[in-house]
PDB file of C-alpha atoms in Angstrom:
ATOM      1  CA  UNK V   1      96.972 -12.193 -10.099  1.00 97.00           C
ATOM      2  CA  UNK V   2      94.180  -9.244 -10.814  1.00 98.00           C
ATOM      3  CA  UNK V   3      90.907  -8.744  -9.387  1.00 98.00           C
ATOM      4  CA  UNK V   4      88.872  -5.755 -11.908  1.00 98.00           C
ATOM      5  CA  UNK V   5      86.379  -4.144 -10.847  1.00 98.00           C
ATOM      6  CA  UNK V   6      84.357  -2.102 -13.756  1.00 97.00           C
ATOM      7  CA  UNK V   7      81.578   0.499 -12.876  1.00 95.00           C
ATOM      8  CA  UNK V   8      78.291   1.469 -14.491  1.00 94.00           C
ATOM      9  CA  UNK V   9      79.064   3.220 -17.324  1.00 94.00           C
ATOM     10  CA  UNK V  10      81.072   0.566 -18.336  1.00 95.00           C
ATOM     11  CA  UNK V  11      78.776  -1.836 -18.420  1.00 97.00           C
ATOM     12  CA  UNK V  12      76.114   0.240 -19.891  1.00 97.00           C
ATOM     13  CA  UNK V  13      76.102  -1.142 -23.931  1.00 97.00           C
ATOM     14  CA  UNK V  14      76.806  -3.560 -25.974  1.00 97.00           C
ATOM     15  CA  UNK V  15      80.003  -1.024 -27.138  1.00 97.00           C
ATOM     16  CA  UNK V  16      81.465  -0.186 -23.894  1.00 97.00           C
ATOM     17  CA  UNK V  17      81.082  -4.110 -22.337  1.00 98.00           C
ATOM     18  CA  UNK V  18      83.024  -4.973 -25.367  1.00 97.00           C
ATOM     19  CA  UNK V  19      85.566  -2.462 -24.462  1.00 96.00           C
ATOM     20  CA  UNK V  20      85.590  -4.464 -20.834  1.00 97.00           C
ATOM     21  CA  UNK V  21      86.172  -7.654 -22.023  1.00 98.00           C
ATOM     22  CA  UNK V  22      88.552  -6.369 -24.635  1.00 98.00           C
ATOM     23  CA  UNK V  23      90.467  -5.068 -21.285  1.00 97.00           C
ATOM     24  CA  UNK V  24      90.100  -8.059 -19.747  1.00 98.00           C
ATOM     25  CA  UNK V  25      91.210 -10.307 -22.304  1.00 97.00           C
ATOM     26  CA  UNK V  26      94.455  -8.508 -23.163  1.00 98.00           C
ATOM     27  CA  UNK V  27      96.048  -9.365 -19.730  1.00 98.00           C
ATOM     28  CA  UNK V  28      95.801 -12.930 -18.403  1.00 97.00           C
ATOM     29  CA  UNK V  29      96.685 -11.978 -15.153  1.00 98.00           C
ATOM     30  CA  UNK V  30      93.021 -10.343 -14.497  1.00 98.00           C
ATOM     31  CA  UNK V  31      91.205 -13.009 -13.473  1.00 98.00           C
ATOM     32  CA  UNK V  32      88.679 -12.234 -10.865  1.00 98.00           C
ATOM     33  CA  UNK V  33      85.864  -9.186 -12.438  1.00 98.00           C
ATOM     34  CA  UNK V  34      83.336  -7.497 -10.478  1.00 98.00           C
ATOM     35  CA  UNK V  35      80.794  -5.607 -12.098  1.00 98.00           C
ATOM     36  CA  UNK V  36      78.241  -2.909 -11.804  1.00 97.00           C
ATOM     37  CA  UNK V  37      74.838  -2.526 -12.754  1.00 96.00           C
ATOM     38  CA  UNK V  38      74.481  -0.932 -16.247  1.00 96.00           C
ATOM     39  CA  UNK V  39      74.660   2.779 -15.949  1.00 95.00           C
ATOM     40  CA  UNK V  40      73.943   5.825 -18.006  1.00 95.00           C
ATOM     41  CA  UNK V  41      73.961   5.754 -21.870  1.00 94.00           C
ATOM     42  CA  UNK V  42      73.342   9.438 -21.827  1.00 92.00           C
ATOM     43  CA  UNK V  43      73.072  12.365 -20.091  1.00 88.00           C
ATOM     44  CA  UNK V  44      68.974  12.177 -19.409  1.00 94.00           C
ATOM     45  CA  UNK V  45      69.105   7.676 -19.025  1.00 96.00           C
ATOM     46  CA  UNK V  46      68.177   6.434 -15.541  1.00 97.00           C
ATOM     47  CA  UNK V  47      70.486   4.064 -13.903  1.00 97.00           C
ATOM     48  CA  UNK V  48      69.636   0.178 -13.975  1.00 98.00           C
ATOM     49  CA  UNK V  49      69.493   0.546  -9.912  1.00 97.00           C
ATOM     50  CA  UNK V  50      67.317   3.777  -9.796  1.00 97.00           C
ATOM     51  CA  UNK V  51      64.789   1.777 -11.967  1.00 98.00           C
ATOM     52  CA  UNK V  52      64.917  -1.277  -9.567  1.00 98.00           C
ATOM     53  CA  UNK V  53      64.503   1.266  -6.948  1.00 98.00           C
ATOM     54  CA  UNK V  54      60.897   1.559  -8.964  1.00 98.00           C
ATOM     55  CA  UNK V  55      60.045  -1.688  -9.457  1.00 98.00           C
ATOM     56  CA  UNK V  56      60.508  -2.325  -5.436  1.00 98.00           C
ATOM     57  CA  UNK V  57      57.641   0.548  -4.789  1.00 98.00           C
ATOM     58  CA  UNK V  58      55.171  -1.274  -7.316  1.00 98.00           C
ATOM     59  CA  UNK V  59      55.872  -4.444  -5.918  1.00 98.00           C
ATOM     60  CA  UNK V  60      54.860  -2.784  -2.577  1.00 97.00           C
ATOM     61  CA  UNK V  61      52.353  -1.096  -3.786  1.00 97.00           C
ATOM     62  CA  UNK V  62      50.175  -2.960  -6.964  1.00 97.00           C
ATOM     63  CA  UNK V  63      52.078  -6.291  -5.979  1.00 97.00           C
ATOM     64  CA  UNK V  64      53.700  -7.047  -9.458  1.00 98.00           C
ATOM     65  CA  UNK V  65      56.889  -4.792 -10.950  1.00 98.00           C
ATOM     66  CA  UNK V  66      55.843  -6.332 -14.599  1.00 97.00           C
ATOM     67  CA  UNK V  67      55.612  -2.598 -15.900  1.00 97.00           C
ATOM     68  CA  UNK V  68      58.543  -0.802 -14.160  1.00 98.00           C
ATOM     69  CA  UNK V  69      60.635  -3.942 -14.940  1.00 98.00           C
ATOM     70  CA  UNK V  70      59.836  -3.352 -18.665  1.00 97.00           C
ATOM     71  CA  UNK V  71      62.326  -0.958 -19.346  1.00 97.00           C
ATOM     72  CA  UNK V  72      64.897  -3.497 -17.855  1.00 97.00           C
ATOM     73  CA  UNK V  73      63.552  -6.121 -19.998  1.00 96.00           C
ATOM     74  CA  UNK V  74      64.184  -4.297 -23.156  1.00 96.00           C
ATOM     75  CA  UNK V  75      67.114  -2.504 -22.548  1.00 96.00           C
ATOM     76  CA  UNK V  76      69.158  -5.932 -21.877  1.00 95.00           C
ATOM     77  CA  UNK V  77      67.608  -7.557 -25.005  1.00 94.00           C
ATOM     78  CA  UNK V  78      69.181  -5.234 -26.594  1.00 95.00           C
ATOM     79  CA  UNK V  79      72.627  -6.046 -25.427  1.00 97.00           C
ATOM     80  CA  UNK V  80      72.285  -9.647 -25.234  1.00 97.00           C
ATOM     81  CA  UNK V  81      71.196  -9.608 -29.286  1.00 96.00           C
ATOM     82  CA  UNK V  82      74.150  -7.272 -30.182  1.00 97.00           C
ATOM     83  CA  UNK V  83      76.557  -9.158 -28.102  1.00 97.00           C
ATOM     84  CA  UNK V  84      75.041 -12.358 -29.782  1.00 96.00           C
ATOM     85  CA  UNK V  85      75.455 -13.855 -25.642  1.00 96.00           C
ATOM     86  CA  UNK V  86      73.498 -17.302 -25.085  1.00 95.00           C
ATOM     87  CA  UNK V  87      71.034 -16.667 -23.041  1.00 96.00           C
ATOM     88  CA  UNK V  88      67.099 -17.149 -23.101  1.00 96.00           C
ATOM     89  CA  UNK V  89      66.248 -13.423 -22.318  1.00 94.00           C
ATOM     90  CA  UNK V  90      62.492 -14.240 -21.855  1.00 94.00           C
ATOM     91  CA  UNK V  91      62.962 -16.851 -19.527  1.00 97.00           C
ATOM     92  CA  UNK V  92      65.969 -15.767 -17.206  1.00 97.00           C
ATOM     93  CA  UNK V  93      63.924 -11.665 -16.679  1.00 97.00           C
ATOM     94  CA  UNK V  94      60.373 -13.422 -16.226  1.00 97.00           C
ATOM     95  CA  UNK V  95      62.272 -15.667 -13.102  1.00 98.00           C
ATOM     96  CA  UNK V  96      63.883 -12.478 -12.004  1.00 98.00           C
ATOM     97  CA  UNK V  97      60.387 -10.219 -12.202  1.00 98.00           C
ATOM     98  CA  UNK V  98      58.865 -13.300 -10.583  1.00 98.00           C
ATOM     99  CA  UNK V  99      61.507 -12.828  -7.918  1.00 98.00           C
ATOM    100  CA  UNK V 100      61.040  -9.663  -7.389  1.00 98.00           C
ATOM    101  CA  UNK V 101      57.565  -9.745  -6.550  1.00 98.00           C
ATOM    102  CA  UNK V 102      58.034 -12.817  -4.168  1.00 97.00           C
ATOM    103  CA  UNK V 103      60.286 -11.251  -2.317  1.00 97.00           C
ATOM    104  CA  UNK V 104      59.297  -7.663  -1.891  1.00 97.00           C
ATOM    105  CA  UNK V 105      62.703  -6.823  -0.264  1.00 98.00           C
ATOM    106  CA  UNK V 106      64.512  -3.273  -1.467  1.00 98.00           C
ATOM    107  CA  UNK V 107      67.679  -4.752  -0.622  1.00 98.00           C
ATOM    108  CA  UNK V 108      66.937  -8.188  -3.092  1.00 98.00           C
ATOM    109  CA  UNK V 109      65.354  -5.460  -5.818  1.00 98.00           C
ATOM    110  CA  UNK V 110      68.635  -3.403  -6.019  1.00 98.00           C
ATOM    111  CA  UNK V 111      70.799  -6.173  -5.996  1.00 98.00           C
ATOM    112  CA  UNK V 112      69.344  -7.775  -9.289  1.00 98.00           C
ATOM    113  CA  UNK V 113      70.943  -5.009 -11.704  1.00 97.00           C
ATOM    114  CA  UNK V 114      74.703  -6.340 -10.710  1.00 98.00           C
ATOM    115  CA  UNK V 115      73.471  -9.952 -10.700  1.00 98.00           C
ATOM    116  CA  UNK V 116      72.400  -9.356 -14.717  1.00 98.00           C
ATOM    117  CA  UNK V 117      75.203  -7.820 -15.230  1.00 97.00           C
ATOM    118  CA  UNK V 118      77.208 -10.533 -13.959  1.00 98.00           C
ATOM    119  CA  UNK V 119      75.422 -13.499 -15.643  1.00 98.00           C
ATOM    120  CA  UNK V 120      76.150 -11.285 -19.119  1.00 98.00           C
ATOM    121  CA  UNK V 121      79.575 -10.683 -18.376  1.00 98.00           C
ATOM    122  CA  UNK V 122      80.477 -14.082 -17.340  1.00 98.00           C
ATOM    123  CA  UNK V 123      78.638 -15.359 -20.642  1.00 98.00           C
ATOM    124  CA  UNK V 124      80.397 -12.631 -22.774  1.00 98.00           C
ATOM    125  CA  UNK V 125      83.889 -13.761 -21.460  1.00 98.00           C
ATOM    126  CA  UNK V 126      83.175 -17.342 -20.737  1.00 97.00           C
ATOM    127  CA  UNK V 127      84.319 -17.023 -17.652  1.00 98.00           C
ATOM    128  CA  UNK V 128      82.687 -18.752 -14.196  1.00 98.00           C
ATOM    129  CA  UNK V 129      79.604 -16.530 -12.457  1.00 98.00           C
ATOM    130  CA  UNK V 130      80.060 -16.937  -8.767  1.00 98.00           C
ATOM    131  CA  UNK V 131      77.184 -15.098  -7.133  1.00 98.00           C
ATOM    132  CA  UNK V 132      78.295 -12.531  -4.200  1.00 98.00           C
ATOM    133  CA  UNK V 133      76.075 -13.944  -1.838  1.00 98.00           C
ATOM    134  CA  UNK V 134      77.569 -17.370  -1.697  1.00 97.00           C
ATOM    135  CA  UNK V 135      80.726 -15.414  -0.131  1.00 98.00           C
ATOM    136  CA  UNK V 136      79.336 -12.337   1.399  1.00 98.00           C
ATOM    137  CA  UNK V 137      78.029 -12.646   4.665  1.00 98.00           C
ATOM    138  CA  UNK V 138      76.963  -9.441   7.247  1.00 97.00           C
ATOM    139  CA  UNK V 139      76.763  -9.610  10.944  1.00 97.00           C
ATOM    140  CA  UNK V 140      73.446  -9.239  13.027  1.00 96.00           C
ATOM    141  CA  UNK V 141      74.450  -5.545  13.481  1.00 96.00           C
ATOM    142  CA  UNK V 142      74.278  -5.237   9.503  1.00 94.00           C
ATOM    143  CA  UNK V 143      78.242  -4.682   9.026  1.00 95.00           C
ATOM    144  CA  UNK V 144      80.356  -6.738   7.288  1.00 96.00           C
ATOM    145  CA  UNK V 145      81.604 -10.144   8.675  1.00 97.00           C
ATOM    146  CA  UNK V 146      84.720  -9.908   7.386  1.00 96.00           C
ATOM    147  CA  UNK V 147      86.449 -12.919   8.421  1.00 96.00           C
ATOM    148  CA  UNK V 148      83.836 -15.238   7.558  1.00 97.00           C
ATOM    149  CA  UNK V 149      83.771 -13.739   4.231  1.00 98.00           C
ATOM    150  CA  UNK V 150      87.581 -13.471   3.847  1.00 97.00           C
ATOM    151  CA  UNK V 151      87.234 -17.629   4.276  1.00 97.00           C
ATOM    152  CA  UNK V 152      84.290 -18.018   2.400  1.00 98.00           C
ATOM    153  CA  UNK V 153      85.885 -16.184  -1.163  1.00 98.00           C
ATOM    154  CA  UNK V 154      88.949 -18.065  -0.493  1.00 97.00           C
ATOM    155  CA  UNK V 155      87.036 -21.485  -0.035  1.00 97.00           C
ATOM    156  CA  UNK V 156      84.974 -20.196  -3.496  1.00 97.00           C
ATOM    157  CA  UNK V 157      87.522 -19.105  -5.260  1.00 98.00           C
ATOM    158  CA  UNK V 158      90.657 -21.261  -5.091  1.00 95.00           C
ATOM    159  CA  UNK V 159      89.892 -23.860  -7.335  1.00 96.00           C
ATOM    160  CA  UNK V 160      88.343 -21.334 -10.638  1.00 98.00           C
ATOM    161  CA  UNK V 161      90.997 -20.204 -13.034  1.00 97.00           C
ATOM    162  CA  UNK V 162      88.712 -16.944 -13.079  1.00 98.00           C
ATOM    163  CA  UNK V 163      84.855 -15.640 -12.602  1.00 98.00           C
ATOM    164  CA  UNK V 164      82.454 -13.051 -12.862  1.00 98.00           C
ATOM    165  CA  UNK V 165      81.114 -11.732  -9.705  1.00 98.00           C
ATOM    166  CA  UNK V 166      77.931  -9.217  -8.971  1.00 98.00           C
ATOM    167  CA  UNK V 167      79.050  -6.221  -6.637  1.00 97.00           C
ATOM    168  CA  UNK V 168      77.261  -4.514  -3.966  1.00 96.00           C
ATOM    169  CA  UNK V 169      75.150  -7.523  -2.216  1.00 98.00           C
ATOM    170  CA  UNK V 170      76.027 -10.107  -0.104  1.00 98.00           C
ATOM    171  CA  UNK V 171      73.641 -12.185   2.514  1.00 98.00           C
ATOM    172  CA  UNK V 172      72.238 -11.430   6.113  1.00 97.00           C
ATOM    173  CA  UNK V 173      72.644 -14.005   9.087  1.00 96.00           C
ATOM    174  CA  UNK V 174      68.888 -14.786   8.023  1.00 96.00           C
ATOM    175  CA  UNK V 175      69.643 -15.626   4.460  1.00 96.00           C
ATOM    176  CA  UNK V 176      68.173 -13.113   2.649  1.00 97.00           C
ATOM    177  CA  UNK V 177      70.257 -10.538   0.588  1.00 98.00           C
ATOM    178  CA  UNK V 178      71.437  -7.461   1.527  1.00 98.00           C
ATOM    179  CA  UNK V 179      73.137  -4.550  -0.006  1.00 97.00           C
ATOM    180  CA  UNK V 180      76.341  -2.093   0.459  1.00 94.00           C
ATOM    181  CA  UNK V 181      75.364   0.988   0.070  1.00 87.00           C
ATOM    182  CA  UNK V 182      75.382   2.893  -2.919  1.00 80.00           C
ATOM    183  CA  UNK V 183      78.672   2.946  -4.507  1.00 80.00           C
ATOM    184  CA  UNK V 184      79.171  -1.103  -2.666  1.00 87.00           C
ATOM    185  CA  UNK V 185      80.853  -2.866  -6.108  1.00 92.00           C
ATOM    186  CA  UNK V 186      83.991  -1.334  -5.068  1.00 92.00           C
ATOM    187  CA  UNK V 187      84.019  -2.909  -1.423  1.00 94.00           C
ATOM    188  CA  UNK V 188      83.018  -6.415  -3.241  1.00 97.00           C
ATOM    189  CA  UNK V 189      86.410  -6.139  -5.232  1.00 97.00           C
ATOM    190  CA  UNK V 190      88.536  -5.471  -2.253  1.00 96.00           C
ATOM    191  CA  UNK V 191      86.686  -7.885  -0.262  1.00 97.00           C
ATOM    192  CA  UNK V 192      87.788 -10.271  -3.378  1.00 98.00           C
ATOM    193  CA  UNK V 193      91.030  -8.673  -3.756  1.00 98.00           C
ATOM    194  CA  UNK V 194      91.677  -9.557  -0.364  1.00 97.00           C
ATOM    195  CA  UNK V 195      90.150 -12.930   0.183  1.00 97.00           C
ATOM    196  CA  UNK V 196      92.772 -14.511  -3.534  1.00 97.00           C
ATOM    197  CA  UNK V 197      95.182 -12.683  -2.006  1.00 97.00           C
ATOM    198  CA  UNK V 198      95.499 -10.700  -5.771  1.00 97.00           C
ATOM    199  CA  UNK V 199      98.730  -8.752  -6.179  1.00 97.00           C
ATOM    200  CA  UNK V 200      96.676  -5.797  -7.655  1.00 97.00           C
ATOM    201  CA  UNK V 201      93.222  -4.427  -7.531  1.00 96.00           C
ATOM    202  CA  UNK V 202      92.423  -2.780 -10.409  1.00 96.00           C
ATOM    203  CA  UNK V 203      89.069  -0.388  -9.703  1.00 94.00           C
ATOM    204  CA  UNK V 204      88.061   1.118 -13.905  1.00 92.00           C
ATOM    205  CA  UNK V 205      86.123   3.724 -14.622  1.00 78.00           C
ATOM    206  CA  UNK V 206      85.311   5.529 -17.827  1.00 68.00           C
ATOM    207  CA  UNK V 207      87.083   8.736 -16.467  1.00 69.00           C
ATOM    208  CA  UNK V 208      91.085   8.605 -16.179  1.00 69.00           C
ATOM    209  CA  UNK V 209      92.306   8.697 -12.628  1.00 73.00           C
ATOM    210  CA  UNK V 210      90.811  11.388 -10.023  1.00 80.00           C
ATOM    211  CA  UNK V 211      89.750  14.716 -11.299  1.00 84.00           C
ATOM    212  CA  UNK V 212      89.646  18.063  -9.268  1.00 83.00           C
ATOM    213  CA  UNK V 213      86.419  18.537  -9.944  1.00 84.00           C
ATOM    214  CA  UNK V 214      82.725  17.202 -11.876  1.00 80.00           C
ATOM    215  CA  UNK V 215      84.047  16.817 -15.772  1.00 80.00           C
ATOM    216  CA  UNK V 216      80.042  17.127 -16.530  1.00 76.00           C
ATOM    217  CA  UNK V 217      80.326  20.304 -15.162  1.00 88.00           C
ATOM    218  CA  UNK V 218      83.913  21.833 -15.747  1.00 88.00           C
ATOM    219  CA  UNK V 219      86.339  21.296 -19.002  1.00 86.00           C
ATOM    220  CA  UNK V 220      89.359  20.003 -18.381  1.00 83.00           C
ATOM    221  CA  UNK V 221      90.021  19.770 -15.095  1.00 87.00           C
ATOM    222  CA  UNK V 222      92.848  18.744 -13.924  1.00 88.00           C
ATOM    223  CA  UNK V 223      94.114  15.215 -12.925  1.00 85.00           C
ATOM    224  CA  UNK V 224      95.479  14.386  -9.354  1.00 87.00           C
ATOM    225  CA  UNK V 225      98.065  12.071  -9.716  1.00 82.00           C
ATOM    226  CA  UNK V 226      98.772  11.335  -5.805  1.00 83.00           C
ATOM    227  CA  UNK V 227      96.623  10.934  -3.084  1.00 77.00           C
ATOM    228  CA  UNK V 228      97.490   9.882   0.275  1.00 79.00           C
ATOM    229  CA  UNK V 229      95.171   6.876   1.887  1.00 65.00           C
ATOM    230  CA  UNK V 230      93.279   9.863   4.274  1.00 77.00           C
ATOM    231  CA  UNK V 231      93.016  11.474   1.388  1.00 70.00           C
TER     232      UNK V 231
END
């Protein structure tokens, strides 16, 4: 058994989600997928989550993210249409917006981008969603209950051939949802990994293995093909 985890840029348009499910489809043995929120299209786009970071400070400032939340909005429309996925994109982003102003909590705000991305995936594939924060839980000191969770994704997760989960977000000991930080969907897909007892975690990105340096910033560098665990 597989658990997949697949980053931003990955599931940033209708092309490159293709490309994911085209990945996930041609081995049977990936079962469990944890996504990202969408990520850059381009050089000069603005992350999903930086934009969510946005629509928190008008929530806490006007009250309502309807504007900042627009972008959002459209930019998913978009993939849903080309992706022809079944989903009423009018009513599941007004219940989210609506969400998002009732809560007015930065950690909820963030956490919406990888939820999307997880209801589109699972649609795309036909796989189960199982939301995160049915299995994540966090301690009173805000760290990860690990055992509890380690149960809970087991408990979840046993009977589902496969599923689509969100990364980065799990719940408090109040209820409420709270985040990893930045960088958190590839702690969810160990914390899967671990809890199905997978044979392999697969972690994907869109550049191939570990680089010596920025490929934005320097041609060609070159690939490091061992690194120790300290490392």
């Amino acid at each position: 058994m597989k658990v997949c985890k697949f980053g931003g840029t990955s599931m940033a348009t209708p092309q490159s989600i293709r490309q994911v499910a085209d990945i996930i489809k041609s081995d049977k043995e990936r079962r469990f997928i944890i996504v990202s929120a969408a990520g850059k299209r381009f050089k000069e786009d603005i992350k999903v989550t930086d934009i969510l970071y946005g629509c928190f400070y008008a929530v806490r400032d006007t009250g309502t993210c309807a504007k900042a939340f627009a972008p959002i909005k459209e930019r998913y429309a978009e993939i849903v249409k080309e992706l022809n996925v079944d989903l009423d994109v009018q009513d599941f982003f007004d219940s989210i917006e609506q969400e998002i102003d009732k809560e007015c909590s930065l950690d909820f705000t963030l956490s919406r981008g990888e939820y999307i991305s997880a209801v589109i995936m699972s649609k795309v594939l036909g796989y189960n969603f199982v939301d995160s924060a049915d299995m994540i839980r966090f301690a009173s000191n805000g760290n990860l209950n690990a055992e509890y969770t380690n149960d809970m994704v087991s408990i979840e997760l046993e009977n589902l051939e496969n599923a689509v989960i969100p990364g980065f977000y799990g719940k408090d000991v109040y209820g409420k949802i709270k985040t990893f930080s930045r960088g958190g969907s590839d702690i969810t897909g160990s914390i899967i990994a671990r809890g199905v007892k997978a044979d392999v975690y697969e972690n994907w990105t869109d550049v191939s293995g570990f680089l010596a340096c920025d490929p934005r910033i320097v041609n060609n560098p070159v690939s490091i093909s061992q690194l120790t665990y300290a490392e």
